[in-house]
PDB file of N, CA and C in Angstrom:
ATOM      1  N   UNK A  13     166.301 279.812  30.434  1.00 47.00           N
ATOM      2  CA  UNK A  13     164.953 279.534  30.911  1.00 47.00           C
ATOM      3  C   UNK A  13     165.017 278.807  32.236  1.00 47.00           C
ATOM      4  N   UNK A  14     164.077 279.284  33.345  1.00 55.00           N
ATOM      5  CA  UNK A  14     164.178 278.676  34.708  1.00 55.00           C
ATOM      6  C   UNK A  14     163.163 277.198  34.411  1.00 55.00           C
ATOM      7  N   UNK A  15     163.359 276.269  35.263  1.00 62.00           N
ATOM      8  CA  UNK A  15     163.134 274.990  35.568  1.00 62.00           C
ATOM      9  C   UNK A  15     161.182 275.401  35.443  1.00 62.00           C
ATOM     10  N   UNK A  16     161.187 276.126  36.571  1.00 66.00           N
ATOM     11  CA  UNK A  16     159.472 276.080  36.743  1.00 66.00           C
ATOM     12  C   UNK A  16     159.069 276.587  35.428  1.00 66.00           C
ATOM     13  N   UNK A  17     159.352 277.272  34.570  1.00 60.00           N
ATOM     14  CA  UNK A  17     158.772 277.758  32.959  1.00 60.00           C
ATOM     15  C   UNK A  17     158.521 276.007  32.565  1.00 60.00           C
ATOM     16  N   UNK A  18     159.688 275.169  32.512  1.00 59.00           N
ATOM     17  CA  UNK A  18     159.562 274.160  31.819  1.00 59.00           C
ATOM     18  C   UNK A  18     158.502 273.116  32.148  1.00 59.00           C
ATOM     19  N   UNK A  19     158.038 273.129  33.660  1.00 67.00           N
ATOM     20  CA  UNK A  19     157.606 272.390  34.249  1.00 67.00           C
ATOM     21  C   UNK A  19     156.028 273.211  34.156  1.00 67.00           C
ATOM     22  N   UNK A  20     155.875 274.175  34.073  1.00 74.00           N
ATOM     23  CA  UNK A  20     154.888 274.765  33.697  1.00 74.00           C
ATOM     24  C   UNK A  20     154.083 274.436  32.230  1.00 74.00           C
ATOM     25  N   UNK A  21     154.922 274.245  31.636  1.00 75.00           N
ATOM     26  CA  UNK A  21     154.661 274.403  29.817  1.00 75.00           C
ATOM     27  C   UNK A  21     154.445 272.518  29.914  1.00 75.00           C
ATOM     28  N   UNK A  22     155.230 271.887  30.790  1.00 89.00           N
ATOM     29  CA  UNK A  22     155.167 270.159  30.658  1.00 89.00           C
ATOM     30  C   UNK A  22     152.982 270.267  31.364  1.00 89.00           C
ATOM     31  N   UNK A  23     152.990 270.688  32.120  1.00 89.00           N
ATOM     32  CA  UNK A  23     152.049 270.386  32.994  1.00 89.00           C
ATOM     33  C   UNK A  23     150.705 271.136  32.022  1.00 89.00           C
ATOM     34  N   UNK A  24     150.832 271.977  31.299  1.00 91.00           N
ATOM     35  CA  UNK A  24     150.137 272.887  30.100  1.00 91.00           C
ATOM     36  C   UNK A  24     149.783 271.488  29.222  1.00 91.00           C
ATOM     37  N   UNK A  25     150.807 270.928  28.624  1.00 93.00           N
ATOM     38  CA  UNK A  25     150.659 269.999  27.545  1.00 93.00           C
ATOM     39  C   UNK A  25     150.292 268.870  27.350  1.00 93.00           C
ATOM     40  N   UNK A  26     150.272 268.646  28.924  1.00 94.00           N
ATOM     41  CA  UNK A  26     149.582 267.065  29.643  1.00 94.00           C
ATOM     42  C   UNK A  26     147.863 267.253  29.270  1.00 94.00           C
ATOM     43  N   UNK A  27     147.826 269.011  30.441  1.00 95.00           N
ATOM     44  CA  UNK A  27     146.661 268.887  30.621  1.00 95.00           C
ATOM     45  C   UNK A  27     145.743 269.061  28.693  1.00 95.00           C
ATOM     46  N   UNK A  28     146.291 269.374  28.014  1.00 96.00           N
ATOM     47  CA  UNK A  28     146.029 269.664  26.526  1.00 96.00           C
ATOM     48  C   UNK A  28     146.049 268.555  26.177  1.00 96.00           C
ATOM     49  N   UNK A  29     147.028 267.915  26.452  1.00 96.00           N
ATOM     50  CA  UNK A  29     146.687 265.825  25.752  1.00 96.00           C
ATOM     51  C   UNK A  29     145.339 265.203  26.447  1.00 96.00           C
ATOM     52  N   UNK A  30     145.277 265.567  27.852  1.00 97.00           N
ATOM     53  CA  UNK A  30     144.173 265.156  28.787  1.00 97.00           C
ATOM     54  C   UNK A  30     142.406 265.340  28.218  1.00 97.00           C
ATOM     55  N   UNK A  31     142.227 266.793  27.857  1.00 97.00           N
ATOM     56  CA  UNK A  31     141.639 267.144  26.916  1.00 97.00           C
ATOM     57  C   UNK A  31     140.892 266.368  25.904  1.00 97.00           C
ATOM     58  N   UNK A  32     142.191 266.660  24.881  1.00 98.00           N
ATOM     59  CA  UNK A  32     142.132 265.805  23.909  1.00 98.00           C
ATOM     60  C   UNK A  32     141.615 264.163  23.492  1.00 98.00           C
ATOM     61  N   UNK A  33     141.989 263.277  24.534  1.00 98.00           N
ATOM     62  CA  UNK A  33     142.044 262.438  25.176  1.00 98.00           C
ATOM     63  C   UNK A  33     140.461 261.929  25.820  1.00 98.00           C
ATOM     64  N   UNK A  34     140.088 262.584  26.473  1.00 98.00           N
ATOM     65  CA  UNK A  34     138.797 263.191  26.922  1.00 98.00           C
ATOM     66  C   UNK A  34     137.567 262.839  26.310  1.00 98.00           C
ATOM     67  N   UNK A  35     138.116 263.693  24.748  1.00 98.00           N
ATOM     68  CA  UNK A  35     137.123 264.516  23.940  1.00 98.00           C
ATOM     69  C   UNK A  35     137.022 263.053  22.647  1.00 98.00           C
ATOM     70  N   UNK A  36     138.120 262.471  22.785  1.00 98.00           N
ATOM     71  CA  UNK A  36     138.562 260.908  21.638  1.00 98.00           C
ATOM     72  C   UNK A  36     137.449 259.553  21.879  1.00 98.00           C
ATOM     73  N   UNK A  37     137.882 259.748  23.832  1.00 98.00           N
ATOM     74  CA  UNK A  37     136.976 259.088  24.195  1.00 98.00           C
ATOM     75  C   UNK A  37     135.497 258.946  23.651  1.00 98.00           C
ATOM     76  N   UNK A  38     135.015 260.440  24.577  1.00 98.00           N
ATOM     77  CA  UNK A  38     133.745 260.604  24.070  1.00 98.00           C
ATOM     78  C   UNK A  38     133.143 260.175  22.522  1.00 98.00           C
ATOM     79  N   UNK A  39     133.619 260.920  21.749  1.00 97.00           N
ATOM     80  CA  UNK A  39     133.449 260.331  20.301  1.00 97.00           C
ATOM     81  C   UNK A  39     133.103 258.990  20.209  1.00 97.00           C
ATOM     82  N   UNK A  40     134.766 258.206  20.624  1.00 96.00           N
ATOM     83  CA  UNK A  40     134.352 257.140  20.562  1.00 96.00           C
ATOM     84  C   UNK A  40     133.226 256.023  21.041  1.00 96.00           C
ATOM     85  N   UNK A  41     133.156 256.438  22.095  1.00 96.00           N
ATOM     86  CA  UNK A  41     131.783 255.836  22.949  1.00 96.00           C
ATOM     87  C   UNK A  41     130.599 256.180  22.560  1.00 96.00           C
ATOM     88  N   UNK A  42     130.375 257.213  21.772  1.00 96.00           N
ATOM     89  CA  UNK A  42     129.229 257.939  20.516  1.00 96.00           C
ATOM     90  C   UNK A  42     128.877 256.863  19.734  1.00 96.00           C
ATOM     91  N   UNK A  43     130.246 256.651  18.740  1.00 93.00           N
ATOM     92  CA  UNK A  43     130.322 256.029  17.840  1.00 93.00           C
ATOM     93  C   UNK A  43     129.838 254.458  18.063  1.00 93.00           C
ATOM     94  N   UNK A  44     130.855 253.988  19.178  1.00 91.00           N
ATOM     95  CA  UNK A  44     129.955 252.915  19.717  1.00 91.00           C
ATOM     96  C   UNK A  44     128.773 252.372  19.538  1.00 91.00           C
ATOM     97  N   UNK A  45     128.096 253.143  20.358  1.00 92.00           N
ATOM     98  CA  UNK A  45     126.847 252.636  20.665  1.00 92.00           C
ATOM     99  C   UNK A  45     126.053 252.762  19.555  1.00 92.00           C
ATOM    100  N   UNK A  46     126.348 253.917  18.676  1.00 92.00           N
ATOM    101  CA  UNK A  46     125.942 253.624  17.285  1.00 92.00           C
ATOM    102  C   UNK A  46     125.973 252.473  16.550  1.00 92.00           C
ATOM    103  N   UNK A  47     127.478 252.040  16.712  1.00 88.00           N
ATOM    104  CA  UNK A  47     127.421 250.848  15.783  1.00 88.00           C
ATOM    105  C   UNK A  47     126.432 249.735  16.891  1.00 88.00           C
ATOM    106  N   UNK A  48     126.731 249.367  18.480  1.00 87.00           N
ATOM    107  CA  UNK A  48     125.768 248.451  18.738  1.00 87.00           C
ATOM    108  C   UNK A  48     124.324 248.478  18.515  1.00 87.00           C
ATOM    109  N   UNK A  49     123.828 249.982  17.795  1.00 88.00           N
ATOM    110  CA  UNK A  49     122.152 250.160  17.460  1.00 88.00           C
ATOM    111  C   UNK A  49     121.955 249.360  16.219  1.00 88.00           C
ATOM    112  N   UNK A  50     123.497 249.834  15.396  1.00 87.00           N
ATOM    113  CA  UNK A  50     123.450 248.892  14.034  1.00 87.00           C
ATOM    114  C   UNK A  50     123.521 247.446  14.078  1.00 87.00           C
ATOM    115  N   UNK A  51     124.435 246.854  14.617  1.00 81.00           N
ATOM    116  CA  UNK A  51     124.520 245.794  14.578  1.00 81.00           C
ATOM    117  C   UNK A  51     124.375 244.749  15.610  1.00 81.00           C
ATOM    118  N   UNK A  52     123.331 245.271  16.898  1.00 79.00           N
ATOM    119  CA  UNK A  52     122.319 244.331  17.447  1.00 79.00           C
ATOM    120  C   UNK A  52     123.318 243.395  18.555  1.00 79.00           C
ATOM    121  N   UNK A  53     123.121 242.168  19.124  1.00 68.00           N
ATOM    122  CA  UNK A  53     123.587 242.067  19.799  1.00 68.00           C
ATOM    123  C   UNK A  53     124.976 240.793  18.837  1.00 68.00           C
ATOM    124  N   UNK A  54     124.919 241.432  17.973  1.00 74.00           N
ATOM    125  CA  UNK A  54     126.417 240.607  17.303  1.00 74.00           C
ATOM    126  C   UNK A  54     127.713 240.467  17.415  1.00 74.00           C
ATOM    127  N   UNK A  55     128.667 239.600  17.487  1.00 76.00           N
ATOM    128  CA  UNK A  55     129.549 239.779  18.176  1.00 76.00           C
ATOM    129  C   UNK A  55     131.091 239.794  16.595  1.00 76.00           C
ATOM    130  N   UNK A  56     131.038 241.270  16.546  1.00 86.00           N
ATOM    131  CA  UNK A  56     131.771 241.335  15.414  1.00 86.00           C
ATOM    132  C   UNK A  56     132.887 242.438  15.355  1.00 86.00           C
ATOM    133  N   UNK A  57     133.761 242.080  14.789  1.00 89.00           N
ATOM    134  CA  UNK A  57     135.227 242.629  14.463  1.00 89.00           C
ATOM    135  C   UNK A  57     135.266 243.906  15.273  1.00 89.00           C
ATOM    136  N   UNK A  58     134.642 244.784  14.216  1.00 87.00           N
ATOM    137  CA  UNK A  58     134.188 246.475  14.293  1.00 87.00           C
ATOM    138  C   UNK A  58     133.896 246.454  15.938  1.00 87.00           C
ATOM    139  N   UNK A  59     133.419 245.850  16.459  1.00 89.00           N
ATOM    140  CA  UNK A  59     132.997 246.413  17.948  1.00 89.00           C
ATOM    141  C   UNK A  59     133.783 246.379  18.709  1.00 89.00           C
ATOM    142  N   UNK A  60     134.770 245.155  18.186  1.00 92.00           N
ATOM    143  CA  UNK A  60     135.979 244.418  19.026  1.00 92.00           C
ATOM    144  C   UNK A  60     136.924 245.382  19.266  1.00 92.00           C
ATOM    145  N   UNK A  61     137.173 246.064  17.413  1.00 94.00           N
ATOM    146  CA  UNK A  61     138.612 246.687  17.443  1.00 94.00           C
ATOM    147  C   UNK A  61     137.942 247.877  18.236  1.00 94.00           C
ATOM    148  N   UNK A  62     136.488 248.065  18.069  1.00 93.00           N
ATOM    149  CA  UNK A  62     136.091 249.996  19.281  1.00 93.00           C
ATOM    150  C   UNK A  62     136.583 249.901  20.279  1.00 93.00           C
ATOM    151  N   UNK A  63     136.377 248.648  21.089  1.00 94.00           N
ATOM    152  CA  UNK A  63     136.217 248.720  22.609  1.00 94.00           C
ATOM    153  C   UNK A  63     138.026 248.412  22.833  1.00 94.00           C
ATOM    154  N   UNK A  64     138.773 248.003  21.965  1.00 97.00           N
ATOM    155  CA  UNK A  64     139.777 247.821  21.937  1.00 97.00           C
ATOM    156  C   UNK A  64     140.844 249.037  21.618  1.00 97.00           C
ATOM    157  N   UNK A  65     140.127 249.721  21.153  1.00 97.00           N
ATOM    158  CA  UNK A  65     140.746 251.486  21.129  1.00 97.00           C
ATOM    159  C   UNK A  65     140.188 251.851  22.218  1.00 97.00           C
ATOM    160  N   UNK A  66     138.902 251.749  22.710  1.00 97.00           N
ATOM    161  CA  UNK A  66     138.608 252.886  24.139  1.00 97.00           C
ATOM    162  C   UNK A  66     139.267 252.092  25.140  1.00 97.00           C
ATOM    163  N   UNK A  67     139.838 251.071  25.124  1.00 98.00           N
ATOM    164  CA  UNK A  67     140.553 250.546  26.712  1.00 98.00           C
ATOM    165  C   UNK A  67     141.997 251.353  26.157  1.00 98.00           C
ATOM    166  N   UNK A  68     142.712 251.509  25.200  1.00 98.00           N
ATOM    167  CA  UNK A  68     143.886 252.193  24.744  1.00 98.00           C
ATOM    168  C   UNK A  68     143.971 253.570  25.051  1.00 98.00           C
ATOM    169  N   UNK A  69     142.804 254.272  25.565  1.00 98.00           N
ATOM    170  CA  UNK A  69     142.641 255.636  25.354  1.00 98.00           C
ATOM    171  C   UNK A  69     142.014 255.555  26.597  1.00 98.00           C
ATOM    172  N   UNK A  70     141.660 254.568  27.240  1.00 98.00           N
ATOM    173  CA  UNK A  70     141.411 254.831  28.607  1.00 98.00           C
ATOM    174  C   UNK A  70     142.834 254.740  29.694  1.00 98.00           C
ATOM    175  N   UNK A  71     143.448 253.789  29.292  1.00 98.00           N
ATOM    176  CA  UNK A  71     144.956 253.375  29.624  1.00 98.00           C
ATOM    177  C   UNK A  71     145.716 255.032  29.537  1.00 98.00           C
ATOM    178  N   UNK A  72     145.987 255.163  28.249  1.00 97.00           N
ATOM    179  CA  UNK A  72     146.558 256.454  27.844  1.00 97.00           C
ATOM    180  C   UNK A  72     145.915 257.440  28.841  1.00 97.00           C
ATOM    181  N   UNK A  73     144.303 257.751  29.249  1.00 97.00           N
ATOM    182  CA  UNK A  73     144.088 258.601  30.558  1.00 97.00           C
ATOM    183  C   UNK A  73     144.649 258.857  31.538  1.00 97.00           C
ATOM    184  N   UNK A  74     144.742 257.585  31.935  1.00 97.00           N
ATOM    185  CA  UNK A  74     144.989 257.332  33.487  1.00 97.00           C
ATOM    186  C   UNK A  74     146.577 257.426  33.704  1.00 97.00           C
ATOM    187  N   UNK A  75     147.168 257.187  32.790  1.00 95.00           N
ATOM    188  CA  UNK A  75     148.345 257.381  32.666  1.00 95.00           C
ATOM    189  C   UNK A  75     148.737 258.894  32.748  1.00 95.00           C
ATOM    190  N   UNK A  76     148.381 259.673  31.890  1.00 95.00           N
ATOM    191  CA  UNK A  76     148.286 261.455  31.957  1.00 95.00           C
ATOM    192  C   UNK A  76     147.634 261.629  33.426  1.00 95.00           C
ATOM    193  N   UNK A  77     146.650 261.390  33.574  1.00 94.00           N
ATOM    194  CA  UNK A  77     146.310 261.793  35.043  1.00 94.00           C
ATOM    195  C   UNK A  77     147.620 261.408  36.522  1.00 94.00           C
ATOM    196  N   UNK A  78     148.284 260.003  35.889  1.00 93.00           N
ATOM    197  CA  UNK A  78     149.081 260.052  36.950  1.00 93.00           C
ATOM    198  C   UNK A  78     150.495 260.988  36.849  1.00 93.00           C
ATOM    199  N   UNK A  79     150.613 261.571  35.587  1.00 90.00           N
ATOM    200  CA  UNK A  79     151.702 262.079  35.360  1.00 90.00           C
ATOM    201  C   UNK A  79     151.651 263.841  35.440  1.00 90.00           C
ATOM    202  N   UNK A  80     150.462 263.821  36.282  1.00 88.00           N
ATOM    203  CA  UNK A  80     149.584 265.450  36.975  1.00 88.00           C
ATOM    204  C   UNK A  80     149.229 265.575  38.284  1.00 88.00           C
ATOM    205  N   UNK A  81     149.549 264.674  38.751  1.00 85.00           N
ATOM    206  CA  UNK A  81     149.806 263.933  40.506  1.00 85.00           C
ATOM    207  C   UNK A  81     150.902 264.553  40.831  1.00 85.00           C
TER     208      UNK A  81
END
């Protein structure tokens, strides 16, 4: 197998994590704001650990995006 197949199929699987990634977000930021409709302006666990997964999955983005540069 030549180099560019591999580098082809790497750059395929990024952009498929990227996607993915994307689409986690979204959800999550759905979900979010759901729970802040539920639970008002309270400052509790559940919101903590959300926003604490979407900075993880925002990190994880930007990271794939630089590795498509």
């Amino acid at each position: 197998m030549n180099c560019n197949l591999f580098f082809e199929k790497d750059v395929a699987a990024l952009k498929d994590a990227l996607d993915e990634t994307d689409a986690r977000i979204k959800k999550l930021e759905e979900h979010m704001e759901s729970e802040k409709k539920k639970l008002g302006d309270t400052n509790s666990e559940t919101l903590h650990r959300l926003e604490r997964n979407l900075d993880n999955l925002r990190k994880k983005r930007t990271l794939i995006l630089s590795e498509l540069e």
